[in-house]
Short mmCIF file of C-alpha atoms in Angstrom, two decimals:
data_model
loop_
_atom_site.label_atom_id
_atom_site.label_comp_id
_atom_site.label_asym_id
_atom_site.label_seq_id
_atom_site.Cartn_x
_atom_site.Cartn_y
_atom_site.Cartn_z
CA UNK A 2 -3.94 -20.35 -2.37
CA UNK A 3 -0.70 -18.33 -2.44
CA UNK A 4 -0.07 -15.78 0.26
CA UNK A 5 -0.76 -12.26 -0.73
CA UNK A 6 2.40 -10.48 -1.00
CA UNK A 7 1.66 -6.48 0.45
CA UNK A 8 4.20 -3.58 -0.55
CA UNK A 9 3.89 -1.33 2.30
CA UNK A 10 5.55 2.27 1.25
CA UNK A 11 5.63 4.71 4.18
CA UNK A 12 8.50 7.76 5.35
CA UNK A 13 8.16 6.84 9.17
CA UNK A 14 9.78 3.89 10.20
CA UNK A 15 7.79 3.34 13.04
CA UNK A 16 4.86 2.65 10.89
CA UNK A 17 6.63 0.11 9.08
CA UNK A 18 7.28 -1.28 11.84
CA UNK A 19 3.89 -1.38 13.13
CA UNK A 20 1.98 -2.55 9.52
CA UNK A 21 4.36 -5.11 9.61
CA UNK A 22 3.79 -6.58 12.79
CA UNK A 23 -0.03 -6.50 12.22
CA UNK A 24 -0.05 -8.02 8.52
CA UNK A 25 3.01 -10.65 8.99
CA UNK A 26 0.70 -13.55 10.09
CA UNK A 27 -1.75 -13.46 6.98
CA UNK A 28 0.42 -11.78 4.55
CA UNK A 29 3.96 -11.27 3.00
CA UNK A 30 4.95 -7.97 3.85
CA UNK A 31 7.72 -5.70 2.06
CA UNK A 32 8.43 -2.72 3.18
CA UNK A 33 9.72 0.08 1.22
CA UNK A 34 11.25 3.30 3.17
CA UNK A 35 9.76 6.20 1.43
CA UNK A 36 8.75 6.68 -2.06
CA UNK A 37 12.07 6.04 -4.23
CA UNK A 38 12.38 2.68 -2.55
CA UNK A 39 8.91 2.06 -3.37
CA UNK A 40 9.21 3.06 -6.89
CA UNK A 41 12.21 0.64 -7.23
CA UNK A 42 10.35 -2.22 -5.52
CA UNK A 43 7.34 -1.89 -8.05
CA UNK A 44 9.22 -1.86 -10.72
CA UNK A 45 11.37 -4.97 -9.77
CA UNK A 46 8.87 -7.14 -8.47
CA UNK A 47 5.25 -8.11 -8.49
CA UNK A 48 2.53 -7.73 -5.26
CA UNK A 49 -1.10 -8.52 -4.85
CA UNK A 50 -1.58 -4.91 -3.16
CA UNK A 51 -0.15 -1.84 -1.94
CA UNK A 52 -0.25 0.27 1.20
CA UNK A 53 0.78 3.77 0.22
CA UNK A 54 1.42 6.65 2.64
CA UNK A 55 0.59 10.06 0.62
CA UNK A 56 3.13 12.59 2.07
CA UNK A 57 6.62 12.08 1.56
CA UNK A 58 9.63 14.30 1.39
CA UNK A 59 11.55 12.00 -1.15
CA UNK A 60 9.22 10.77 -3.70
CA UNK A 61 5.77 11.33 -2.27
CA UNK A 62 2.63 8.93 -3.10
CA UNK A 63 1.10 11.12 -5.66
CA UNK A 64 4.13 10.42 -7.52
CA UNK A 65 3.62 6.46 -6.83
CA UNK A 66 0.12 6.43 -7.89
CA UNK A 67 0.89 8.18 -11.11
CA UNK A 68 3.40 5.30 -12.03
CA UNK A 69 1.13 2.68 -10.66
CA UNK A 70 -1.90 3.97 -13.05
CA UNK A 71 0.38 4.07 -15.67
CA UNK A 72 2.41 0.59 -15.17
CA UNK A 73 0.43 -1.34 -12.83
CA UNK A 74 -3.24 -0.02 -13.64
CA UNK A 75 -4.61 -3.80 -12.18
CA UNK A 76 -2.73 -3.20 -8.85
CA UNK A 77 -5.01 -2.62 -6.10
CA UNK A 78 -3.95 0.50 -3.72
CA UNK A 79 -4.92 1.29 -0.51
CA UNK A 80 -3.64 4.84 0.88
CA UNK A 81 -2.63 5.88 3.83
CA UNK A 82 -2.83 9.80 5.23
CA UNK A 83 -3.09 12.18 8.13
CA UNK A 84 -4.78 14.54 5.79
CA UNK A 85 -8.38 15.05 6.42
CA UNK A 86 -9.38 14.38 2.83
CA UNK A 87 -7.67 11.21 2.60
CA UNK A 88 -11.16 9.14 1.02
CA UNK A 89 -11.58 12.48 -1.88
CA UNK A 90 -7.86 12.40 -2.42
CA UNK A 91 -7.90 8.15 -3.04
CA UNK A 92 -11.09 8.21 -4.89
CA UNK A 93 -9.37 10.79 -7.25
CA UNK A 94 -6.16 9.19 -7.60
CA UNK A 95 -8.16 5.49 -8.06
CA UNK A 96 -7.11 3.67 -4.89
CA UNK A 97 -9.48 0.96 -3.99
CA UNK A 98 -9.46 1.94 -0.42
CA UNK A 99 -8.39 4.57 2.37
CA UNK A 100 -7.52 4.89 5.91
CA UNK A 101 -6.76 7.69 7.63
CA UNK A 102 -3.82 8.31 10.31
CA UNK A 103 -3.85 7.48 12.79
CA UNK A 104 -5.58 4.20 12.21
CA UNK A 105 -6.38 1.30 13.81
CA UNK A 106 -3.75 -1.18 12.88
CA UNK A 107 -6.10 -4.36 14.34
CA UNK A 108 -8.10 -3.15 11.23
CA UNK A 109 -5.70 -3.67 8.75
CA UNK A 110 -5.69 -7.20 8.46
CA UNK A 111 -9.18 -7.83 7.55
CA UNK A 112 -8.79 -4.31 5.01
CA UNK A 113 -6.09 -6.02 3.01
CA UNK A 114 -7.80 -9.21 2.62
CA UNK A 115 -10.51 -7.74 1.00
CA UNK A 116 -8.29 -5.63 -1.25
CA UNK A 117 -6.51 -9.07 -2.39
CA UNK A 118 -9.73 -11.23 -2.59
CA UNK A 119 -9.88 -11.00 -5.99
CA UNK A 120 -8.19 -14.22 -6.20
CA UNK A 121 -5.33 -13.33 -8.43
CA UNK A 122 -2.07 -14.08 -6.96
CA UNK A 123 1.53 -12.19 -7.65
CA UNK A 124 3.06 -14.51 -8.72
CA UNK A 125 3.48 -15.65 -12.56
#
């Protein structure tokens, strides 16, 4: 089986950092620096999954998940948030799952995997 290939869209670079460094064994990770980049990302190239951060002063991850329901309806999301509504706020927008900042990165491993273990793989 292929490995899963995670966009990871977040405004703080030291949570890029960190996501990465957790998910690099079992996954591959691209990172996207805030909301445009993640826009242009998803609509140049294909992932098993996302990891989207919510607030962001460029193009924040309401905006993502209205392109991704519109475009990539099939992709499975996972948000990220410091607000304290984070699992409302994903169940309304239609991510698959939620964690809420500041999380346990250890966790995030075994998170993903289940959000990819559909057994559909990114590439064509």
């Amino acid at each position: 089986m292929a490995v899963k290939r995670i966009l990871v869209v977040d405004d703080h670079q030291d949570s890029l950092d960190l996501v990465r460094e957790a998910l690099s064994e079992s996954f591959d990770v691209v990172l996207a620096h805030g909301g445009a980049e993640g826009l242009r990302s998803l609509e140049r190239e294909r992932f098993d999954a996302l990891m989207l951060d919510l607030t962001m002063p460029d193009v924040d991850g309401f905006d993502v998940m209205q392109f991704v329901s519109a475009n990539l309806p099939d992709l499975p999301v996972m948000l990220t948030s410091a607000l304290p509504n984070v699992e409302r706020i994903a169940k309304q927008l239609g991510a698959r799952d939620w964690v809420t900042k500041p999380y346990r990165i250890q966790l995030l491993p075994q998170k993903l995997r289940l959000l990819t273990a559909d057994g559909r793989d990114a590439k064509p």
